[in-house]
């Protein structure tokens, strides 16, 4: 069974600090996909990134970067020079390719990030 | 604008009453999903549907029912059999129900049962 663990529940930083959100996953599939979503106070989840299990290249998008390491089953998310607008709940999620048309996302419990001015 | 619309945003119901949450999408997506969010619990899958007139139970389907009569609509009914219905409900859709497609979410309905 697939599982996503986000051990950090709440993180508070001061603006301009760097912050890393951890994500550890479990799956028996060799082909799977990892996601990060952001949930601002308005409630909807906003897609941030998708990574497949065969692509271990790290990705950078502006102030955001992601570190995928299959050896430790981790897919961590770093925000550089955090801003108040980054305050939100962040979810890591996993889906397995063998589920085919019945694939579904399994989410971690989320990390509440508060960025103070 | 394309997107997913959930209504109402806030819903109050008396214990023992059934209530239906609306979810409509104009993205022409095949797959639709209902998730429940509780504090500290993350998102848990209630039901999902890959095509019209077909749907499958998720991890916590007991006490809920759905229908998928139209591609753009996937209403969720919270029945009186659901023991703890107060929660935040999120509807999502994706182009197709495959593992590598991202889901798009509505703004949610917060249900409070008193």
Short mmCIF file of C-alpha atoms in Angstrom, two decimals:
data_model
loop_
_atom_site.label_atom_id
_atom_site.label_comp_id
_atom_site.label_asym_id
_atom_site.label_seq_id
_atom_site.Cartn_x
_atom_site.Cartn_y
_atom_site.Cartn_z
CA UNK A 1 0.00 0.00 0.00
CA UNK A 2 1.18 3.49 -0.74
CA UNK A 3 1.89 5.91 2.06
CA UNK A 4 3.17 9.46 2.41
CA UNK A 5 4.66 10.79 5.62
CA UNK A 6 5.15 14.46 6.37
CA UNK A 7 6.66 14.35 9.84
CA UNK A 8 6.72 18.12 10.30
CA UNK A 9 3.30 19.46 11.22
CA UNK A 10 3.97 23.16 11.69
CA UNK A 11 6.93 25.34 10.75
CA UNK A 12 7.35 29.00 11.55
CA UNK A 13 10.08 31.13 9.99
CA UNK A 14 10.90 34.78 9.61
CA UNK A 15 10.66 36.31 6.16
CA UNK A 16 13.75 35.77 3.98
CA UNK A 17 14.74 32.59 5.78
CA UNK A 18 15.10 29.40 3.77
CA UNK A 19 12.84 26.52 4.76
CA UNK A 20 12.72 22.85 3.79
CA UNK A 21 9.57 20.76 3.93
CA UNK A 22 10.19 17.03 4.22
CA UNK A 23 8.31 14.23 2.49
CA UNK A 24 8.95 10.49 2.79
CA UNK A 25 6.96 7.98 0.79
CA UNK A 26 6.38 4.24 0.63
CA UNK A 27 5.41 2.25 -2.44
CA UNK A 28 6.01 -1.18 -3.92
CA UNK A 29 5.70 0.10 -7.48
CA UNK A 30 8.75 0.85 -9.55
CA UNK A 31 6.81 3.47 -11.51
CA UNK A 32 5.12 6.16 -9.50
CA UNK A 33 4.60 9.90 -9.39
CA UNK A 34 5.17 12.41 -6.63
CA UNK A 35 3.43 15.74 -6.26
CA UNK A 36 3.49 18.84 -4.11
CA UNK A 37 0.40 20.98 -3.61
CA UNK A 38 -0.06 24.27 -1.78
CA UNK A 39 -3.26 25.10 0.12
CA UNK A 40 -3.55 28.84 0.83
CA UNK A 41 -6.11 30.13 3.35
CA UNK A 42 -8.72 30.31 0.58
CA UNK A 43 -8.90 26.51 0.67
CA UNK A 44 -8.26 25.19 -2.83
CA UNK A 45 -5.17 23.12 -3.48
CA UNK A 46 -2.76 24.51 -6.03
CA UNK A 47 -0.51 22.15 -7.99
CA UNK A 48 3.21 22.93 -7.67
CA UNK A 49 5.16 20.06 -9.19
CA UNK A 50 5.01 16.49 -10.46
CA UNK A 51 8.00 14.15 -10.58
CA UNK A 52 8.11 10.60 -11.95
CA UNK A 53 10.13 7.84 -10.34
CA UNK A 54 12.61 7.63 -13.20
CA UNK A 55 13.62 11.25 -13.06
CA UNK A 56 15.82 12.01 -10.08
CA UNK A 57 16.98 15.36 -11.35
CA UNK A 58 16.41 18.12 -8.90
CA UNK A 59 14.20 20.92 -10.09
CA UNK A 60 14.29 24.63 -9.43
CA UNK A 61 11.51 27.07 -10.18
CA UNK A 62 12.24 30.55 -8.96
CA UNK A 63 12.48 30.42 -5.16
CA UNK A 64 11.21 26.84 -5.08
CA UNK A 65 13.38 23.75 -5.43
CA UNK A 66 12.74 20.06 -5.03
CA UNK A 67 15.16 17.29 -4.07
CA UNK A 68 14.10 13.77 -5.07
CA UNK A 69 16.16 10.89 -3.66
CA UNK A 70 14.98 7.36 -4.37
CA UNK A 71 17.64 5.91 -2.09
CA UNK A 72 15.93 7.47 0.91
CA UNK A 73 12.39 7.58 -0.58
CA UNK A 74 12.24 11.29 -0.05
CA UNK A 75 10.95 14.22 -2.07
CA UNK A 76 11.78 17.37 -0.13
CA UNK A 77 10.71 20.91 -0.99
CA UNK A 78 12.80 23.99 -0.24
CA UNK A 79 11.63 27.58 -0.34
CA UNK A 80 14.49 30.05 -0.57
CA UNK A 81 14.12 33.54 0.86
CA UNK A 82 10.62 32.85 2.14
CA UNK A 83 7.89 35.48 1.88
CA UNK A 84 4.69 36.07 3.81
CA UNK A 85 2.71 34.92 0.76
CA UNK A 86 4.29 31.49 1.16
CA UNK A 87 2.25 30.96 4.32
CA UNK A 88 0.00 27.98 3.57
CA UNK A 89 -0.44 24.27 4.13
CA UNK A 90 1.77 22.17 1.88
CA UNK A 91 0.89 18.62 0.89
CA UNK A 92 3.06 15.93 -0.62
CA UNK A 93 1.22 13.22 -2.58
CA UNK A 94 1.92 9.94 -4.38
CA UNK A 95 0.22 7.96 -7.13
CA UNK A 96 1.17 4.56 -8.51
CA UNK A 97 1.29 3.76 -12.23
CA UNK A 98 0.09 0.18 -11.81
CA UNK A 99 -3.30 1.48 -10.77
CA UNK A 100 -3.77 2.60 -14.35
CA UNK A 101 -7.11 4.23 -14.94
CA UNK A 102 -7.99 3.77 -11.28
CA UNK A 103 -5.01 5.68 -10.00
CA UNK A 104 -5.58 7.93 -7.05
CA UNK A 105 -3.53 10.39 -5.09
CA UNK A 106 -2.49 9.51 -1.56
CA UNK A 107 -1.70 12.60 0.47
CA UNK A 108 0.45 13.23 3.49
CA UNK A 109 -1.07 15.05 6.44
CA UNK A 110 0.31 18.39 5.36
CA UNK A 111 2.74 20.93 6.81
CA UNK A 112 1.48 24.31 7.97
CA UNK A 113 4.07 26.94 7.09
CA UNK A 114 3.87 30.37 8.70
CA UNK A 115 6.17 33.09 7.44
CA UNK A 116 6.35 36.09 9.78
CA UNK A 117 7.29 39.54 8.52
CA UNK B 1 -12.99 30.97 -16.90
CA UNK B 2 -12.33 27.23 -16.69
CA UNK B 3 -12.31 25.63 -13.31
CA UNK B 4 -14.08 23.67 -10.62
CA UNK B 5 -16.96 25.17 -8.70
CA UNK B 6 -18.09 23.85 -5.37
CA UNK B 7 -21.20 25.11 -3.69
CA UNK B 8 -22.08 26.19 -1.15
CA UNK B 9 -18.90 27.38 0.54
CA UNK B 10 -20.39 26.91 4.01
CA UNK B 11 -23.17 24.50 4.91
CA UNK B 12 -24.92 23.88 8.19
CA UNK B 13 -27.18 20.93 8.79
CA UNK B 14 -28.91 19.28 11.68
CA UNK B 15 -27.77 15.87 12.79
CA UNK B 16 -29.61 13.08 11.02
CA UNK B 17 -30.27 15.00 7.82
CA UNK B 18 -28.84 14.08 4.45
CA UNK B 19 -27.05 16.87 2.61
CA UNK B 20 -25.72 17.13 -0.95
CA UNK B 21 -22.58 19.01 -1.91
CA UNK B 22 -22.30 20.27 -5.45
CA UNK B 23 -19.24 20.02 -7.69
CA UNK B 24 -19.19 21.24 -11.29
CA UNK B 25 -16.25 21.47 -13.69
CA UNK B 26 -15.96 23.01 -17.14
CA UNK B 27 -12.48 21.70 -17.86
CA UNK B 28 -13.76 18.75 -19.89
CA UNK B 29 -11.99 16.42 -17.50
CA UNK B 30 -12.88 12.74 -17.43
CA UNK B 31 -11.96 11.98 -13.83
CA UNK B 32 -13.46 13.55 -10.72
CA UNK B 33 -12.75 13.01 -7.03
CA UNK B 34 -14.09 13.84 -3.58
CA UNK B 35 -11.74 14.29 -0.64
CA UNK B 36 -12.40 14.96 3.00
CA UNK B 37 -10.00 17.12 5.03
CA UNK B 38 -9.88 17.08 8.82
CA UNK B 39 -7.39 18.99 10.97
CA UNK B 40 -4.15 17.05 11.18
CA UNK B 41 -5.46 14.28 8.91
CA UNK B 42 -4.53 15.44 5.47
CA UNK B 43 -6.83 14.61 2.57
CA UNK B 44 -8.64 11.29 2.45
CA UNK B 45 -10.36 9.98 -0.67
CA UNK B 46 -14.11 9.38 -0.41
CA UNK B 47 -15.19 8.48 -3.96
CA UNK B 48 -13.81 8.88 -7.46
CA UNK B 49 -15.13 8.55 -10.97
CA UNK B 50 -13.18 7.96 -14.17
CA UNK B 51 -16.11 8.19 -16.60
CA UNK B 52 -19.78 9.06 -16.66
CA UNK B 53 -22.08 6.57 -14.94
CA UNK B 54 -19.19 4.87 -13.17
CA UNK B 55 -17.56 5.52 -9.80
CA UNK B 56 -15.49 3.71 -7.20
CA UNK B 57 -15.21 3.86 -3.43
CA UNK B 58 -12.19 5.48 -1.94
CA UNK B 59 -10.70 4.92 1.48
CA UNK B 60 -13.56 6.36 3.56
CA UNK B 61 -16.75 5.84 1.52
CA UNK B 62 -19.00 4.70 4.36
CA UNK B 63 -21.84 7.12 4.97
CA UNK B 64 -21.43 8.86 1.60
CA UNK B 65 -22.95 8.42 -1.85
CA UNK B 66 -22.24 9.93 -5.27
CA UNK B 67 -23.59 10.00 -8.80
CA UNK B 68 -21.99 10.82 -12.14
CA UNK B 69 -24.80 11.35 -14.63
CA UNK B 70 -22.98 14.10 -16.49
CA UNK B 71 -19.31 14.54 -17.26
CA UNK B 72 -19.19 17.97 -15.66
CA UNK B 73 -21.00 17.13 -12.42
CA UNK B 74 -20.13 14.91 -9.46
CA UNK B 75 -22.37 15.62 -6.46
CA UNK B 76 -21.63 14.11 -3.05
CA UNK B 77 -24.37 13.22 -0.57
CA UNK B 78 -23.46 13.00 3.08
CA UNK B 79 -26.01 10.68 4.60
CA UNK B 80 -27.20 10.32 8.15
CA UNK B 81 -25.12 7.14 8.35
CA UNK B 82 -21.90 9.19 8.35
CA UNK B 83 -20.98 9.29 12.02
CA UNK B 84 -18.81 12.39 11.99
CA UNK B 85 -19.71 14.49 8.95
CA UNK B 86 -18.35 17.86 10.09
CA UNK B 87 -15.32 18.48 7.86
CA UNK B 88 -13.95 20.37 4.88
CA UNK B 89 -14.83 18.69 1.58
CA UNK B 90 -12.77 19.17 -1.57
CA UNK B 91 -13.71 18.18 -5.08
CA UNK B 92 -11.08 17.66 -7.76
CA UNK B 93 -10.82 16.69 -11.39
CA UNK B 94 -8.11 15.54 -13.78
CA UNK B 95 -7.88 15.15 -17.55
CA UNK B 96 -7.88 11.40 -17.17
CA UNK B 97 -7.58 9.15 -14.19
CA UNK B 98 -3.97 8.20 -14.69
CA UNK B 99 -1.17 8.33 -12.19
CA UNK B 100 0.81 11.04 -13.97
CA UNK B 101 -1.87 13.69 -14.31
CA UNK B 102 -2.25 16.44 -11.78
CA UNK B 103 -5.59 17.16 -10.18
CA UNK B 104 -7.31 20.53 -10.11
CA UNK B 105 -9.24 21.40 -6.98
CA UNK B 106 -12.28 23.46 -6.10
CA UNK B 107 -12.35 25.88 -3.20
CA UNK B 108 -14.11 23.42 -0.91
CA UNK B 109 -17.28 23.22 1.14
CA UNK B 110 -17.10 23.44 4.89
CA UNK B 111 -19.88 21.31 6.36
CA UNK B 112 -20.91 21.73 9.97
CA UNK B 113 -23.46 19.40 11.51
CA UNK B 114 -25.11 20.60 14.68
#
